[in-house]
mmCIF file of C-alpha atoms in Angstrom:
data_model
loop_
_atom_site.group_PDB
_atom_site.id
_atom_site.type_symbol
_atom_site.label_atom_id
_atom_site.label_comp_id
_atom_site.label_asym_id
_atom_site.label_seq_id
_atom_site.Cartn_x
_atom_site.Cartn_y
_atom_site.Cartn_z
ATOM 1 C CA UNK A 826 0.000 0.000 0.000
ATOM 2 C CA UNK A 827 1.398 3.230 -1.101
ATOM 3 C CA UNK A 828 0.540 6.050 1.238
ATOM 4 C CA UNK A 829 -1.700 8.464 -0.577
ATOM 5 C CA UNK A 830 -0.062 11.784 -1.243
ATOM 6 C CA UNK A 831 3.422 10.419 -0.811
ATOM 7 C CA UNK A 832 3.931 9.192 -4.381
ATOM 8 C CA UNK A 833 5.570 5.849 -3.884
ATOM 9 C CA UNK A 834 7.228 7.191 -0.805
ATOM 10 C CA UNK A 835 10.584 5.474 -0.814
ATOM 11 C CA UNK A 836 10.526 5.534 -4.588
ATOM 12 C CA UNK A 837 9.593 9.149 -5.097
ATOM 13 C CA UNK A 838 11.228 10.088 -1.883
ATOM 14 C CA UNK A 839 14.267 8.432 -3.335
ATOM 15 C CA UNK A 840 14.259 8.086 -7.129
ATOM 16 C CA UNK A 841 10.881 6.690 -7.913
ATOM 17 C CA UNK A 842 12.124 3.129 -7.903
ATOM 18 C CA UNK A 843 11.542 1.196 -4.734
ATOM 19 C CA UNK A 844 8.121 -0.286 -4.019
ATOM 20 C CA UNK A 845 6.506 0.731 -0.775
ATOM 21 C CA UNK A 846 3.833 -1.832 -0.077
ATOM 22 C CA UNK A 847 5.979 -2.951 2.850
ATOM 23 C CA UNK A 848 5.300 0.289 4.756
ATOM 24 C CA UNK A 849 3.576 -0.034 8.132
ATOM 25 C CA UNK A 850 -0.190 -0.002 8.043
ATOM 26 C CA UNK A 851 -2.217 2.732 9.797
ATOM 27 C CA UNK A 852 -2.578 2.301 13.566
ATOM 28 C CA UNK A 853 -4.847 -0.481 14.754
ATOM 29 C CA UNK A 854 -8.297 0.524 15.859
ATOM 30 C CA UNK A 855 -8.327 1.632 19.464
ATOM 31 C CA UNK A 856 -11.042 1.528 22.070
ATOM 32 C CA UNK A 857 -10.649 5.289 22.162
ATOM 33 C CA UNK A 858 -13.328 6.871 20.002
ATOM 34 C CA UNK A 859 -11.061 9.868 19.426
ATOM 35 C CA UNK A 860 -8.336 7.648 18.006
ATOM 36 C CA UNK A 861 -10.811 5.885 15.759
ATOM 37 C CA UNK A 862 -12.078 9.189 14.351
ATOM 38 C CA UNK A 863 -8.492 10.365 13.811
ATOM 39 C CA UNK A 864 -7.627 7.112 12.093
ATOM 40 C CA UNK A 865 -10.556 7.561 9.708
ATOM 41 C CA UNK A 866 -9.222 10.997 8.751
ATOM 42 C CA UNK A 867 -5.755 9.537 8.173
ATOM 43 C CA UNK A 868 -7.077 6.723 5.995
ATOM 44 C CA UNK A 869 -9.092 9.283 4.043
ATOM 45 C CA UNK A 870 -5.905 11.194 3.239
ATOM 46 C CA UNK A 871 -6.749 14.246 5.358
ATOM 47 C CA UNK A 872 -3.432 14.254 7.197
ATOM 48 C CA UNK A 873 -3.799 17.748 8.614
ATOM 49 C CA UNK A 874 -7.129 16.880 10.210
ATOM 50 C CA UNK A 875 -5.745 13.529 11.346
ATOM 51 C CA UNK A 876 -2.816 15.270 13.065
ATOM 52 C CA UNK A 877 -5.192 17.621 14.847
ATOM 53 C CA UNK A 878 -7.398 14.759 16.018
ATOM 54 C CA UNK A 879 -4.502 12.518 17.069
ATOM 55 C CA UNK A 880 -3.011 15.485 18.956
ATOM 56 C CA UNK A 881 -6.247 15.908 20.890
ATOM 57 C CA UNK A 882 -6.427 12.190 21.589
ATOM 58 C CA UNK A 883 -2.835 12.120 22.839
ATOM 59 C CA UNK A 884 -3.521 15.075 25.140
ATOM 60 C CA UNK A 885 -6.642 13.412 26.462
ATOM 61 C CA UNK A 886 -4.672 10.240 27.243
ATOM 62 C CA UNK A 887 -0.979 11.008 27.732
ATOM 63 C CA UNK A 888 -0.127 7.302 27.663
ATOM 64 C CA UNK A 889 -1.968 6.410 24.450
ATOM 65 C CA UNK A 890 0.564 4.763 22.159
ATOM 66 C CA UNK A 891 -1.958 4.450 19.282
ATOM 67 C CA UNK A 892 -2.613 8.195 19.442
ATOM 68 C CA UNK A 893 1.097 9.040 19.435
ATOM 69 C CA UNK A 894 1.809 6.554 16.667
ATOM 70 C CA UNK A 895 -0.981 7.998 14.548
ATOM 71 C CA UNK A 896 0.268 11.492 15.296
ATOM 72 C CA UNK A 897 3.771 10.563 14.156
ATOM 73 C CA UNK A 898 2.479 8.995 10.952
ATOM 74 C CA UNK A 899 0.311 12.020 10.203
ATOM 75 C CA UNK A 900 3.219 14.419 10.660
ATOM 76 C CA UNK A 901 5.399 12.264 8.415
ATOM 77 C CA UNK A 902 2.720 12.489 5.733
ATOM 78 C CA UNK A 903 2.750 16.270 6.160
ATOM 79 C CA UNK A 904 6.548 16.414 5.912
ATOM 80 C CA UNK A 905 6.874 17.681 9.483
ATOM 81 C CA UNK A 906 9.647 15.344 10.519
ATOM 82 C CA UNK A 907 10.679 16.975 13.796
ATOM 83 C CA UNK A 908 7.158 16.818 15.171
ATOM 84 C CA UNK A 909 6.800 13.268 13.864
ATOM 85 C CA UNK A 910 9.976 12.170 15.620
ATOM 86 C CA UNK A 911 8.916 13.807 18.881
ATOM 87 C CA UNK A 912 5.617 11.924 18.830
ATOM 88 C CA UNK A 913 7.226 8.613 17.905
ATOM 89 C CA UNK A 914 9.982 8.992 20.502
ATOM 90 C CA UNK A 915 7.320 9.514 23.151
ATOM 91 C CA UNK A 916 5.490 6.413 21.906
ATOM 92 C CA UNK A 917 8.730 4.418 22.094
ATOM 93 C CA UNK A 918 9.322 5.630 25.658
ATOM 94 C CA UNK A 919 5.915 4.264 26.582
ATOM 95 C CA UNK A 920 6.215 1.028 24.584
ATOM 96 C CA UNK A 921 9.886 0.266 23.804
ATOM 97 C CA UNK A 922 9.040 -3.168 22.376
ATOM 98 C CA UNK A 923 6.263 -1.970 20.069
ATOM 99 C CA UNK A 924 7.378 -3.065 16.613
ATOM 100 C CA UNK A 925 5.020 -0.720 14.762
ATOM 101 C CA UNK A 926 6.542 2.267 16.538
ATOM 102 C CA UNK A 927 10.047 1.003 15.779
ATOM 103 C CA UNK A 928 9.348 0.385 12.099
ATOM 104 C CA UNK A 929 7.747 3.807 11.783
ATOM 105 C CA UNK A 930 10.885 5.360 13.282
ATOM 106 C CA UNK A 931 12.866 3.384 10.718
ATOM 107 C CA UNK A 932 10.673 4.697 7.919
ATOM 108 C CA UNK A 933 11.081 8.239 9.203
ATOM 109 C CA UNK A 934 14.873 7.885 9.244
ATOM 110 C CA UNK A 935 14.888 6.458 5.725
ATOM 111 C CA UNK A 936 12.609 9.288 4.583
ATOM 112 C CA UNK A 937 15.306 11.648 5.833
ATOM 113 C CA UNK A 938 17.965 9.727 3.892
ATOM 114 C CA UNK A 939 19.487 8.256 7.037
ATOM 115 C CA UNK A 940 19.672 4.561 6.095
ATOM 116 C CA UNK A 941 22.184 3.599 8.779
ATOM 117 C CA UNK A 942 19.968 5.051 11.481
ATOM 118 C CA UNK A 943 16.941 3.406 9.900
ATOM 119 C CA UNK A 944 18.643 0.015 10.143
ATOM 120 C CA UNK A 945 19.054 0.402 13.911
ATOM 121 C CA UNK A 946 15.289 0.793 14.291
ATOM 122 C CA UNK A 947 14.508 -2.076 11.931
ATOM 123 C CA UNK A 948 16.972 -4.326 13.767
ATOM 124 C CA UNK A 949 15.343 -3.391 17.067
ATOM 125 C CA UNK A 950 11.949 -4.354 15.667
ATOM 126 C CA UNK A 951 13.325 -7.646 14.360
ATOM 127 C CA UNK A 952 14.718 -8.408 17.805
ATOM 128 C CA UNK A 953 11.138 -8.528 19.054
ATOM 129 C CA UNK A 954 9.564 -10.002 15.912
ATOM 130 C CA UNK A 955 11.955 -11.763 13.534
ATOM 131 C CA UNK A 956 9.205 -12.180 10.926
ATOM 132 C CA UNK A 957 8.103 -8.544 10.850
ATOM 133 C CA UNK A 958 7.488 -7.787 7.178
ATOM 134 C CA UNK A 959 7.833 -4.010 7.443
ATOM 135 C CA UNK A 960 11.121 -4.295 9.331
ATOM 136 C CA UNK A 961 12.568 -6.888 6.972
ATOM 137 C CA UNK A 962 11.724 -4.921 3.862
ATOM 138 C CA UNK A 963 12.752 -1.624 5.392
ATOM 139 C CA UNK A 964 16.113 -3.016 6.437
ATOM 140 C CA UNK A 965 16.735 -4.482 2.992
ATOM 141 C CA UNK A 966 15.833 -1.205 1.254
ATOM 142 C CA UNK A 967 18.145 0.651 3.641
ATOM 143 C CA UNK A 968 20.994 -1.705 2.772
ATOM 144 C CA UNK A 969 20.324 -1.174 -0.940
ATOM 145 C CA UNK A 970 20.443 2.592 -0.307
ATOM 146 C CA UNK A 971 23.956 2.032 1.075
ATOM 147 C CA UNK A 972 24.866 -0.165 -1.936
ATOM 148 C CA UNK A 973 25.298 -3.125 0.428
ATOM 149 C CA UNK A 974 23.484 -5.333 -2.052
ATOM 150 C CA UNK A 975 24.692 -8.747 -0.904
ATOM 151 C CA UNK A 976 23.485 -8.050 2.638
ATOM 152 C CA UNK A 977 20.210 -6.652 1.337
ATOM 153 C CA UNK A 978 19.569 -9.737 -0.760
ATOM 154 C CA UNK A 979 20.192 -12.005 2.218
ATOM 155 C CA UNK A 980 17.420 -10.148 4.037
ATOM 156 C CA UNK A 981 15.091 -10.333 1.017
ATOM 157 C CA UNK A 982 15.743 -14.051 0.623
ATOM 158 C CA UNK A 983 15.027 -14.697 4.293
ATOM 159 C CA UNK A 984 11.832 -12.663 4.124
ATOM 160 C CA UNK A 985 10.707 -14.474 0.966
ATOM 161 C CA UNK A 986 10.905 -17.784 2.832
ATOM 162 C CA UNK A 987 8.072 -16.466 4.995
ATOM 163 C CA UNK A 988 6.308 -14.289 2.431
ATOM 164 C CA UNK A 989 7.100 -16.001 -0.903
ATOM 165 C CA UNK A 990 4.498 -14.182 -3.019
ATOM 166 C CA UNK A 991 4.678 -10.724 -1.472
ATOM 167 C CA UNK A 992 4.664 -8.242 -4.337
ATOM 168 C CA UNK A 993 6.698 -5.529 -2.603
ATOM 169 C CA UNK A 994 9.382 -7.939 -1.457
ATOM 170 C CA UNK A 995 9.740 -9.383 -4.930
ATOM 171 C CA UNK A 996 9.789 -5.956 -6.557
ATOM 172 C CA UNK A 997 12.483 -4.619 -4.250
ATOM 173 C CA UNK A 998 14.434 -7.877 -4.499
ATOM 174 C CA UNK A 999 14.380 -7.655 -8.286
ATOM 175 C CA UNK A 1000 15.591 -4.065 -8.134
ATOM 176 C CA UNK A 1001 18.368 -5.058 -5.712
ATOM 177 C CA UNK A 1002 19.516 -7.767 -8.114
ATOM 178 C CA UNK A 1003 19.622 -5.245 -10.954
ATOM 179 C CA UNK A 1004 21.644 -2.759 -8.895
ATOM 180 C CA UNK A 1005 24.123 -5.424 -7.823
ATOM 181 C CA UNK A 1006 24.879 -6.469 -11.410
ATOM 182 C CA UNK A 1007 22.587 -9.497 -11.560
ATOM 183 C CA UNK A 1008 20.648 -7.638 -14.186
ATOM 184 C CA UNK A 1009 19.198 -10.614 -16.036
ATOM 185 C CA UNK A 1010 17.862 -12.188 -12.845
ATOM 186 C CA UNK A 1011 16.389 -8.907 -11.665
ATOM 187 C CA UNK A 1012 14.730 -8.156 -14.987
ATOM 188 C CA UNK A 1013 13.077 -11.588 -15.014
ATOM 189 C CA UNK A 1014 11.517 -10.882 -11.618
ATOM 190 C CA UNK A 1015 10.375 -7.388 -12.576
ATOM 191 C CA UNK A 1016 8.998 -8.391 -15.993
ATOM 192 C CA UNK A 1017 6.701 -10.883 -14.322
ATOM 193 C CA UNK A 1018 5.526 -8.400 -11.711
ATOM 194 C CA UNK A 1019 4.808 -5.621 -14.206
ATOM 195 C CA UNK A 1020 2.046 -7.791 -15.690
ATOM 196 C CA UNK A 1021 0.196 -8.010 -12.364
ATOM 197 C CA UNK A 1022 -3.286 -6.625 -13.187
ATOM 198 C CA UNK A 1023 -3.615 -4.826 -9.848
ATOM 199 C CA UNK A 1024 -0.131 -3.761 -8.785
ATOM 200 C CA UNK A 1025 1.844 -3.901 -12.002
ATOM 201 C CA UNK A 1026 2.023 -0.141 -12.510
ATOM 202 C CA UNK A 1027 3.903 0.233 -9.231
ATOM 203 C CA UNK A 1028 6.924 -1.562 -10.682
ATOM 204 C CA UNK A 1029 7.174 0.284 -13.999
ATOM 205 C CA UNK A 1030 9.898 2.670 -12.848
ATOM 206 C CA UNK A 1031 11.953 -0.209 -11.448
ATOM 207 C CA UNK A 1032 11.542 -1.925 -14.800
ATOM 208 C CA UNK A 1033 12.543 1.201 -16.731
ATOM 209 C CA UNK A 1034 15.696 1.629 -14.643
ATOM 210 C CA UNK A 1035 16.611 -2.003 -15.221
ATOM 211 C CA UNK A 1036 16.175 -1.615 -18.980
ATOM 212 C CA UNK A 1037 18.284 1.561 -19.124
ATOM 213 C CA UNK A 1038 21.060 -0.061 -17.095
ATOM 214 C CA UNK A 1039 20.912 -2.926 -19.595
ATOM 215 C CA UNK A 1040 21.198 -0.495 -22.516
ATOM 216 C CA UNK A 1041 17.569 -0.947 -23.569
ATOM 217 C CA UNK A 1042 16.441 2.673 -23.591
ATOM 218 C CA UNK A 1043 13.633 2.100 -26.091
ATOM 219 C CA UNK A 1044 12.143 -0.615 -23.867
ATOM 220 C CA UNK A 1045 12.409 1.747 -20.905
ATOM 221 C CA UNK A 1046 10.468 4.443 -22.761
ATOM 222 C CA UNK A 1047 7.830 1.918 -23.768
ATOM 223 C CA UNK A 1048 7.305 0.671 -20.224
ATOM 224 C CA UNK A 1049 6.859 4.228 -18.924
ATOM 225 C CA UNK A 1050 4.648 5.433 -21.789
ATOM 226 C CA UNK A 1051 1.167 6.233 -20.579
ATOM 227 C CA UNK A 1052 2.140 6.240 -16.918
ATOM 228 C CA UNK A 1053 3.584 9.777 -17.043
ATOM 229 C CA UNK A 1054 3.932 12.656 -19.459
ATOM 230 C CA UNK A 1055 6.351 12.495 -22.386
ATOM 231 C CA UNK A 1056 8.454 15.188 -20.729
ATOM 232 C CA UNK A 1057 8.638 13.215 -17.480
ATOM 233 C CA UNK A 1058 9.549 10.064 -19.384
ATOM 234 C CA UNK A 1059 12.385 11.898 -21.125
ATOM 235 C CA UNK A 1060 13.600 13.347 -17.831
ATOM 236 C CA UNK A 1061 13.496 9.954 -16.115
ATOM 237 C CA UNK A 1062 15.388 8.231 -18.923
ATOM 238 C CA UNK A 1063 18.011 11.002 -18.950
ATOM 239 C CA UNK A 1064 18.589 10.560 -15.220
ATOM 240 C CA UNK A 1065 18.824 6.784 -15.511
ATOM 241 C CA UNK A 1066 21.437 7.214 -18.230
ATOM 242 C CA UNK A 1067 23.548 9.206 -15.786
ATOM 243 C CA UNK A 1068 23.184 6.388 -13.268
ATOM 244 C CA UNK A 1069 24.264 3.950 -15.983
ATOM 245 C CA UNK A 1070 27.615 5.724 -16.340
ATOM 246 C CA UNK A 1071 28.560 4.881 -12.748
ATOM 247 C CA UNK A 1072 26.921 1.464 -13.007
ATOM 248 C CA UNK A 1073 29.082 0.557 -15.995
ATOM 249 C CA UNK A 1074 32.130 1.876 -14.157
ATOM 250 C CA UNK A 1075 31.444 -0.535 -11.316
ATOM 251 C CA UNK A 1076 30.688 2.225 -8.817
ATOM 252 C CA UNK A 1077 28.061 1.948 -6.042
ATOM 253 C CA UNK A 1078 24.826 3.497 -7.263
ATOM 254 C CA UNK A 1079 22.427 2.939 -4.363
ATOM 255 C CA UNK A 1080 22.643 6.547 -3.284
ATOM 256 C CA UNK A 1081 21.938 7.656 -6.876
ATOM 257 C CA UNK A 1082 18.858 5.501 -7.207
ATOM 258 C CA UNK A 1083 17.619 6.424 -3.742
ATOM 259 C CA UNK A 1084 18.285 10.152 -3.949
#
């Protein structure tokens, strides 16, 4: 699930490549009516209203982790990272083992292009829940950001043992293979996913990057056609060509893809 208004968050936040279906889901329904109303606003994409309502709920119950978690998520959606971190830090103080709080802190760090810090939060979450999908995918994406592809792929492979058909895991795994030089293997994964009737469009930019890195610019244009304007397609292809220069030179390109 891509968070509405955040345009493939890690992808657009970074380069428009990584899939974000792994991101933590909205807070679980609480017995607090105020939290439930705030959650409805969040799910409806009204993040400003959600922040206001979660703020009220957190003031009404100073120990409400769901209210603080929702407040942090709402502020992230609004791009107010300092306020988001303050809310999430308070939630972690109250519930240090809460994996949803930890993965959200990881997502916040990654959103701020702090992959090493993000990994510490994802590792903390995995300490309490080794099968946590959000933490596994977030850690792997963070490692790809750092061009630590072999380590990232170990995490993807472990996660795929538990979630073998998960679209986001497979999409990010395919991208990781492409970035690490296993371009044929990665393209095979991505070409299958792009034909998914429901989620296929989410992997088009991954697919285009893979094609450009493989010298198949025409295929890249074709896969993006219709999903964005001609000008945006041209701009995207031009950027991927710049990435290809370093790729062909054997240089790490994670930071270029996730920029």
